[in-house]
PDB file of C-alpha atoms in Angstrom:
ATOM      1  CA  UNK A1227     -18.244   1.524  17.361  1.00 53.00           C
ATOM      2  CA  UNK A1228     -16.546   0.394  20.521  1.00 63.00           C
ATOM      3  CA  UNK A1229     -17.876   1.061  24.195  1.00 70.00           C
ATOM      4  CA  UNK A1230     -15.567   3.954  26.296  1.00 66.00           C
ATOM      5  CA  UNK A1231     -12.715   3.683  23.890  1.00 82.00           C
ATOM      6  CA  UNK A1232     -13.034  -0.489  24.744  1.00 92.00           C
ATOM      7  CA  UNK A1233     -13.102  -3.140  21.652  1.00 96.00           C
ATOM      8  CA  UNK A1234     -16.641  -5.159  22.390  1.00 97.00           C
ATOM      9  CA  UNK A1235     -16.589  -8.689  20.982  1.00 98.00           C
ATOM     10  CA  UNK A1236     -19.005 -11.192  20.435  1.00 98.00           C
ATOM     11  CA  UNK A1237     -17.356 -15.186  20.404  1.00 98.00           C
ATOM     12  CA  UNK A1238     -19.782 -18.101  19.913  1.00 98.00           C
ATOM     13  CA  UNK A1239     -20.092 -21.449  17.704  1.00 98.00           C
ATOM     14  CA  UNK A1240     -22.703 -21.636  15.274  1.00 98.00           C
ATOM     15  CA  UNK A1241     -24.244 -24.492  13.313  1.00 98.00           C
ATOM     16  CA  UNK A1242     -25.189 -24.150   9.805  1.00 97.00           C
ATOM     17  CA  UNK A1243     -28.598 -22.912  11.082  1.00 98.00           C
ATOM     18  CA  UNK A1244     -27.312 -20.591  13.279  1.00 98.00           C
ATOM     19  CA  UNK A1245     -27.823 -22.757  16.279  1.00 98.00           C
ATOM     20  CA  UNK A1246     -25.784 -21.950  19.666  1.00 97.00           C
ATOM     21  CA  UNK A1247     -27.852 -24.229  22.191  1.00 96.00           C
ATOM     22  CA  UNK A1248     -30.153 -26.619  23.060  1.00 95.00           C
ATOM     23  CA  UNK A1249     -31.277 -27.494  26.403  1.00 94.00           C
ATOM     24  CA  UNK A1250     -28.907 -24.355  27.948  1.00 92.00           C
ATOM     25  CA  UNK A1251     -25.711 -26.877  26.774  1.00 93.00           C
ATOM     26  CA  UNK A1252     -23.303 -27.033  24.118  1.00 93.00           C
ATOM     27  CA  UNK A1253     -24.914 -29.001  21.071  1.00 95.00           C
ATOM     28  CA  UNK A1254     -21.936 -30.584  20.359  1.00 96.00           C
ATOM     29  CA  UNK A1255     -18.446 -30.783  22.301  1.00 94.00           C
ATOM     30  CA  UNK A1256     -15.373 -29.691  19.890  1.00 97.00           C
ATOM     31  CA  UNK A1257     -12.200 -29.506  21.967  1.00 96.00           C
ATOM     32  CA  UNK A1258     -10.431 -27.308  19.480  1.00 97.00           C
ATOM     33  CA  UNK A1259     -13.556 -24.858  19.701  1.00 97.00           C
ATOM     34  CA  UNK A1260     -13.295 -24.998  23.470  1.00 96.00           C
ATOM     35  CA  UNK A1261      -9.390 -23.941  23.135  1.00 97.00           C
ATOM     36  CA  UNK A1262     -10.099 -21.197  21.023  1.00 97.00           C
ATOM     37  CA  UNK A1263     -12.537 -19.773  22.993  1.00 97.00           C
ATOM     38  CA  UNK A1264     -10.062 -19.560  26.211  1.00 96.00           C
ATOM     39  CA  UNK A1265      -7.201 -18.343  23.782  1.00 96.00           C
ATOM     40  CA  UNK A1266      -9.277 -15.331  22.297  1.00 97.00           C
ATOM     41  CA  UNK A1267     -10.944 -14.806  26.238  1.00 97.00           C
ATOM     42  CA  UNK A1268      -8.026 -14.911  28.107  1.00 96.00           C
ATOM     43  CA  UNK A1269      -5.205 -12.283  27.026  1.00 91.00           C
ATOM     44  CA  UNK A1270      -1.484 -11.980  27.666  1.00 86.00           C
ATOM     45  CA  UNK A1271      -0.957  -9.619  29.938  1.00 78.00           C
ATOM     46  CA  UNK A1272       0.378  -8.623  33.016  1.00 79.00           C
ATOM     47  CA  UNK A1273      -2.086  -7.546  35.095  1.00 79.00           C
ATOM     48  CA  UNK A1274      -4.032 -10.381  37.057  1.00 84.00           C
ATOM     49  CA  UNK A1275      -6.974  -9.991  35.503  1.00 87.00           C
ATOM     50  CA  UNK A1276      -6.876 -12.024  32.199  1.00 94.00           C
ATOM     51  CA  UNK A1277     -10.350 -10.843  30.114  1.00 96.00           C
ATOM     52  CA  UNK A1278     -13.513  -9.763  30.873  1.00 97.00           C
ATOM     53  CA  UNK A1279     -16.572 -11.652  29.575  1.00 98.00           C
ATOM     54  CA  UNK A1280     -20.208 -10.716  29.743  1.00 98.00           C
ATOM     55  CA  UNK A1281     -22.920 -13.356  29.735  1.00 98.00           C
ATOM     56  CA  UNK A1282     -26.606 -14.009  30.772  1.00 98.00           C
ATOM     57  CA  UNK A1283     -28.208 -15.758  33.521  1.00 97.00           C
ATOM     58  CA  UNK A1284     -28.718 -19.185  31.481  1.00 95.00           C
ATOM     59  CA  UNK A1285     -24.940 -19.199  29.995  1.00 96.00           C
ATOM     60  CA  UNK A1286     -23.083 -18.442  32.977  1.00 97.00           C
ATOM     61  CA  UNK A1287     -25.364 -21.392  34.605  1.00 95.00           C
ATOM     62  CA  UNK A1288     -24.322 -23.722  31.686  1.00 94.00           C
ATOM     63  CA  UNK A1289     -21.090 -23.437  33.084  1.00 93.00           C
ATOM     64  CA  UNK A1290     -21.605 -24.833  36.653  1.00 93.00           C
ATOM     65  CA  UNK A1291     -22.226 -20.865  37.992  1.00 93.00           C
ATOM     66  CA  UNK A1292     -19.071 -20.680  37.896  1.00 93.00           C
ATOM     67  CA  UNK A1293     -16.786 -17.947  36.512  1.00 94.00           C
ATOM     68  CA  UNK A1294     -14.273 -18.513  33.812  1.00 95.00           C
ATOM     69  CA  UNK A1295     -10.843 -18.986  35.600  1.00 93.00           C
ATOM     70  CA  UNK A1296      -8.480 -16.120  35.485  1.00 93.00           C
ATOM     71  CA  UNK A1297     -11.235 -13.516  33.865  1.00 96.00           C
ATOM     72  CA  UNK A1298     -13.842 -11.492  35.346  1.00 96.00           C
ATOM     73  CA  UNK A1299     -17.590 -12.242  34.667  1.00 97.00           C
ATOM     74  CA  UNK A1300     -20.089 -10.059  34.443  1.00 98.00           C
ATOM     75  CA  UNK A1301     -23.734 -11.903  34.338  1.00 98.00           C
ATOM     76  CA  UNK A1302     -26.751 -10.370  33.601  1.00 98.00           C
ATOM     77  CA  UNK A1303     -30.645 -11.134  34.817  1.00 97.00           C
ATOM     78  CA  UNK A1304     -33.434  -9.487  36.112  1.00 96.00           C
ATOM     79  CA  UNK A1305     -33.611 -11.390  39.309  1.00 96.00           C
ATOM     80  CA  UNK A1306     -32.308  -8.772  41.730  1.00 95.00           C
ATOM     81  CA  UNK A1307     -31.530 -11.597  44.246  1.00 96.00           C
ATOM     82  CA  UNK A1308     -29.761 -13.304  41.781  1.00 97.00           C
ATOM     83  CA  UNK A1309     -25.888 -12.551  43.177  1.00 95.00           C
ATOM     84  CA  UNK A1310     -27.406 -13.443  46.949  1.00 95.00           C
ATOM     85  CA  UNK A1311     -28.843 -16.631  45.884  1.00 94.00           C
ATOM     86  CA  UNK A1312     -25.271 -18.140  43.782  1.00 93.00           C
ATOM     87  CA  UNK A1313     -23.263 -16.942  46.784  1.00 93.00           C
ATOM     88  CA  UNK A1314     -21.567 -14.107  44.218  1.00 94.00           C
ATOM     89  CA  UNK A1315     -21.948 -10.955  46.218  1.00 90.00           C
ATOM     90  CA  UNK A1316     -18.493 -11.069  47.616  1.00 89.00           C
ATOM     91  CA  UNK A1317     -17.149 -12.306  44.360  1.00 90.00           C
ATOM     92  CA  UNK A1318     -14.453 -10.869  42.937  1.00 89.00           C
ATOM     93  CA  UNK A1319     -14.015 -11.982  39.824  1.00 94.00           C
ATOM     94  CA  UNK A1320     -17.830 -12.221  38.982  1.00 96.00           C
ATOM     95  CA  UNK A1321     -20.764  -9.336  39.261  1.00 96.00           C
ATOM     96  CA  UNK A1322     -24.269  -9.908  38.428  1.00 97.00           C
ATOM     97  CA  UNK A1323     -25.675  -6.359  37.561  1.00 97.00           C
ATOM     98  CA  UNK A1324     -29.385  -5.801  36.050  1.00 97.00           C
ATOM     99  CA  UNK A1325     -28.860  -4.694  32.078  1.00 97.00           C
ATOM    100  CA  UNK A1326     -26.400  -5.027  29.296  1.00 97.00           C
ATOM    101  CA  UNK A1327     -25.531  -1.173  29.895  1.00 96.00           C
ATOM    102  CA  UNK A1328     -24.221  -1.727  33.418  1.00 96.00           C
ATOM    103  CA  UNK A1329     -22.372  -4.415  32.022  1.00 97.00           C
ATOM    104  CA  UNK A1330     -21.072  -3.183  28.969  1.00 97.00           C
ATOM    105  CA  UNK A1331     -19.713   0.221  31.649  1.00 96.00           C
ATOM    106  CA  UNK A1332     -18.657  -1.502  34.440  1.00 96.00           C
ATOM    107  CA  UNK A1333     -16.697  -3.949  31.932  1.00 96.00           C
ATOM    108  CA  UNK A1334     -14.880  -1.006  29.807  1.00 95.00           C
ATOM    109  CA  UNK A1335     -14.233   0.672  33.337  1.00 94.00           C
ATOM    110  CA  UNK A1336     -12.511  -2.441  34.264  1.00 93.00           C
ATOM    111  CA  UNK A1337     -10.645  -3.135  31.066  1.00 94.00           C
ATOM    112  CA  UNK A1338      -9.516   0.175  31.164  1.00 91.00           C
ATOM    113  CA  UNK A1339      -7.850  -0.360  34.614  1.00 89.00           C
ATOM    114  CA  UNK A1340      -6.555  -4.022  33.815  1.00 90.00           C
ATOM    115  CA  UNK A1341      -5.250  -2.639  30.152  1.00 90.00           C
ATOM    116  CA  UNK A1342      -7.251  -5.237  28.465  1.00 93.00           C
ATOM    117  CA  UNK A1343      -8.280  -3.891  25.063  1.00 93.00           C
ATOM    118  CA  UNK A1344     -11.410  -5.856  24.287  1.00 96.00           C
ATOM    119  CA  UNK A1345     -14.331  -7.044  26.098  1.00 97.00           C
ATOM    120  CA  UNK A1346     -15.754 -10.358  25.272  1.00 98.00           C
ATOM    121  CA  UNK A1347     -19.794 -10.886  25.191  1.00 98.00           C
ATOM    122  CA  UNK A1348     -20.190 -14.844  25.286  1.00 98.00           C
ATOM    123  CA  UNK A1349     -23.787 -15.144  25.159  1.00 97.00           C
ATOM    124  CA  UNK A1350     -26.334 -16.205  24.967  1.00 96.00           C
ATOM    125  CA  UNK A1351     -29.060 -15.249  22.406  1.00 97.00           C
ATOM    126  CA  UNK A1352     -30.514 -12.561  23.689  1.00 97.00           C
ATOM    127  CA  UNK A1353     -27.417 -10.913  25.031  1.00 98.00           C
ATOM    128  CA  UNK A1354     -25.865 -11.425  21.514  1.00 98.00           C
ATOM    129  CA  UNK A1355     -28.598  -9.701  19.657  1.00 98.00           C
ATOM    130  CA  UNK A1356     -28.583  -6.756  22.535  1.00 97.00           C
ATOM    131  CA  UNK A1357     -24.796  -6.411  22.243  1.00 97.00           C
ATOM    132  CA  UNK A1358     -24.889  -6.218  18.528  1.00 97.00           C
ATOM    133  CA  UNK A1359     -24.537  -2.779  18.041  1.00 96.00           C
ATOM    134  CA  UNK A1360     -21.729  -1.730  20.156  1.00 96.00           C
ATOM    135  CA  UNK A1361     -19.902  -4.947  18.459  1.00 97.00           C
ATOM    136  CA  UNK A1362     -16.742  -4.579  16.247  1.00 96.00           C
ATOM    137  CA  UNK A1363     -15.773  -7.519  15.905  1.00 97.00           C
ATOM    138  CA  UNK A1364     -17.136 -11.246  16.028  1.00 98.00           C
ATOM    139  CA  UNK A1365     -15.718 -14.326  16.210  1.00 98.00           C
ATOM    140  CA  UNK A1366     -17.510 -17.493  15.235  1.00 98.00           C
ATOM    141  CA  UNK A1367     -16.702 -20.831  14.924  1.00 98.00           C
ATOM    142  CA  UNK A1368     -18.785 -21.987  11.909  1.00 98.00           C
ATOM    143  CA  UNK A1369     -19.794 -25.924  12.624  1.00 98.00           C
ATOM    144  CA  UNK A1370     -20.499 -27.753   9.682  1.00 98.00           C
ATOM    145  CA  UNK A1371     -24.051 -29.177  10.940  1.00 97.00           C
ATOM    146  CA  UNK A1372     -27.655 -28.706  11.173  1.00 97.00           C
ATOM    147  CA  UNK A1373     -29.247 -28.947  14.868  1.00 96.00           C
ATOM    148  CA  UNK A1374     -33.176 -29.250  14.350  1.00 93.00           C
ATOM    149  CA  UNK A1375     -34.187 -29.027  17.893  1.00 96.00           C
ATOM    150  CA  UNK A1376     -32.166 -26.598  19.084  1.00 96.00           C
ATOM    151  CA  UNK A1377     -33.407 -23.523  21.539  1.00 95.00           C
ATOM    152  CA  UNK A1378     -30.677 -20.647  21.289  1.00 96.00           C
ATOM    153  CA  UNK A1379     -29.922 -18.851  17.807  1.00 98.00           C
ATOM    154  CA  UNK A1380     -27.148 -16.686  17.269  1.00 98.00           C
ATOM    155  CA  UNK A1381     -28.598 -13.299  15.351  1.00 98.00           C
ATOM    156  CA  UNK A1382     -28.239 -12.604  11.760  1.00 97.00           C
ATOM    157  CA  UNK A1383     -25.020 -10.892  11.127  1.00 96.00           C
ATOM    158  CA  UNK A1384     -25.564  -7.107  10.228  1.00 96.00           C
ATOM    159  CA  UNK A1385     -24.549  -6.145   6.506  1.00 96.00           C
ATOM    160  CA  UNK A1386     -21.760  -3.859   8.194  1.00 96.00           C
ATOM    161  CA  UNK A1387     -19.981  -7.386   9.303  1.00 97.00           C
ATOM    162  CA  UNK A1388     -17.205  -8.717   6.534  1.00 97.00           C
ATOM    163  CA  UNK A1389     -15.038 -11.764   7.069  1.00 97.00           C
ATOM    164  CA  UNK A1390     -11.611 -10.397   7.531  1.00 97.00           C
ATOM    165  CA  UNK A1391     -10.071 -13.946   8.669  1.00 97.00           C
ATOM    166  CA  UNK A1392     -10.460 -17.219   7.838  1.00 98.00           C
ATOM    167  CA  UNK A1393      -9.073 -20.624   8.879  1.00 98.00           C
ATOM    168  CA  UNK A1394      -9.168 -23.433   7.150  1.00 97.00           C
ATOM    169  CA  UNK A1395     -11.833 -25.892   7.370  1.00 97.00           C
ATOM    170  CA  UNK A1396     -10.872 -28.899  10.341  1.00 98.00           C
ATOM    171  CA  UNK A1397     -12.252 -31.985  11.400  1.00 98.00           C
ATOM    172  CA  UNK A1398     -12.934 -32.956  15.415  1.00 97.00           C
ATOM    173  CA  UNK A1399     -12.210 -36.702  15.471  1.00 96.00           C
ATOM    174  CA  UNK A1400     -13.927 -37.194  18.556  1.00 95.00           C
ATOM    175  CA  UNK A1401     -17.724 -35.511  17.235  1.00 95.00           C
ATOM    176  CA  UNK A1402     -16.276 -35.982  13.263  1.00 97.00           C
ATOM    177  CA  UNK A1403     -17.749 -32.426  12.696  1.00 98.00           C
ATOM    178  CA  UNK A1404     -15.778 -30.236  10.507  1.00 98.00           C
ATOM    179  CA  UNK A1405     -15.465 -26.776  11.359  1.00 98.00           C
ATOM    180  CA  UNK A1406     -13.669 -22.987  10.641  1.00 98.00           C
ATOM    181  CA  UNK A1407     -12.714 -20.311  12.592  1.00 98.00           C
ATOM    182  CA  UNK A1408     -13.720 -16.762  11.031  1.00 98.00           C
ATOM    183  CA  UNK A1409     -13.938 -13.342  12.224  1.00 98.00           C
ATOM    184  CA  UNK A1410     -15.856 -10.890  11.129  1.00 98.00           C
ATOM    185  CA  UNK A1411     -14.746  -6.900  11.537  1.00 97.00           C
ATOM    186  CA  UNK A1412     -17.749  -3.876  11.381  1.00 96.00           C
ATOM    187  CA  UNK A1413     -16.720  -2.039   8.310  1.00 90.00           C
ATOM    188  CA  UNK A1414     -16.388   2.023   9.209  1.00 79.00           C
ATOM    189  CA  UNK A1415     -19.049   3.786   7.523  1.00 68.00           C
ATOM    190  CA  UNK A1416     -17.530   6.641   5.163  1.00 54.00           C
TER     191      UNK A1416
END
């Protein structure tokens, strides 16, 4: 699939019933998780911009409206006042822009520049189901638990999504949650 010759990747943890939030948090707090996530975000390279991530309104506000350290942010809303009212238009390492289109070109242009081969869309819900079919590849943390009241869902996987890596199943003392890295690769259609 890709986006301007750019990898597009979806990362998120899911519970057992596909839960991703509840209350615009984190339903549980797994440090490993939390590692991962800036490991696969954040790439090795040389240029000084480190990954590119593309979120909604509600996510990047889950993290203090502020953007990730060492990676550019793009956030998208409808509120067109939105950059004006978080202090972001002279941001440079975050841009709030209107649809997932402008983000998705803006991001590839950028990746292009920086040599970053993949963008990174981090949520939430409704961005994840939007992004879905300009994804290759997806990277969930599967949590071994049922949330009941949660409020964000992460979308059914399409059929054209296989597991291509696994990791073994691991316990977080500190929540006593077990959990497993997989990610899932679109197969090519013949």
């Amino acid at each position: 699939m890709s986006y301007a010759n750019t990898e597009v990747a979806q990362i998120a943890a899911i519970s057992s019933n596909r839960c991703i939030g509840k209350n615009n948090n984190l339903p549980w707090h797994i440090s490993a998780d939390l590692q991962h996530f800036k490991k696969m975000t954040t790439a090795n390279s040389d240029s000084d911009i480190k990954g590119i991530v593309i979120m909604g309104r509600k996510t990047f506000e889950s993290m203090n409206s502020k953007p990730l350290p060492k990676r550019i942010s793009f956030i998208i809303t409808s509120q067109l006042d939105y950059a004006q009212k978080k202090g972001l238009e002279n941001c440079d390492n975050a841009y709030v822009v209107h649809n997932l289109d402008d983000a998705l070109t803006q991001a590839a242009s950028l990746a292009h520049g920086a040599h970053l081969e993949t963008i990174w869309v981090i949520g939430g819900e409704q961005v994840f189901g939007n992004a879905m079919m300009y994804t290759d590849r997806i990277e969930l943390t599967h949590v071994a638990t049922e949330i009941n009241d949660g409020d964000a869902f992460y979308p059914e996987l399409p059929s054209d999504f296989k597991a291509a890596q696994e990791s073994e199943q691991m316990n977080d003392d500190k929540s006593g949650l077990d959990f497993k890295f997989v990610s899932y690769k679109r197969e090519k259609s013949r």
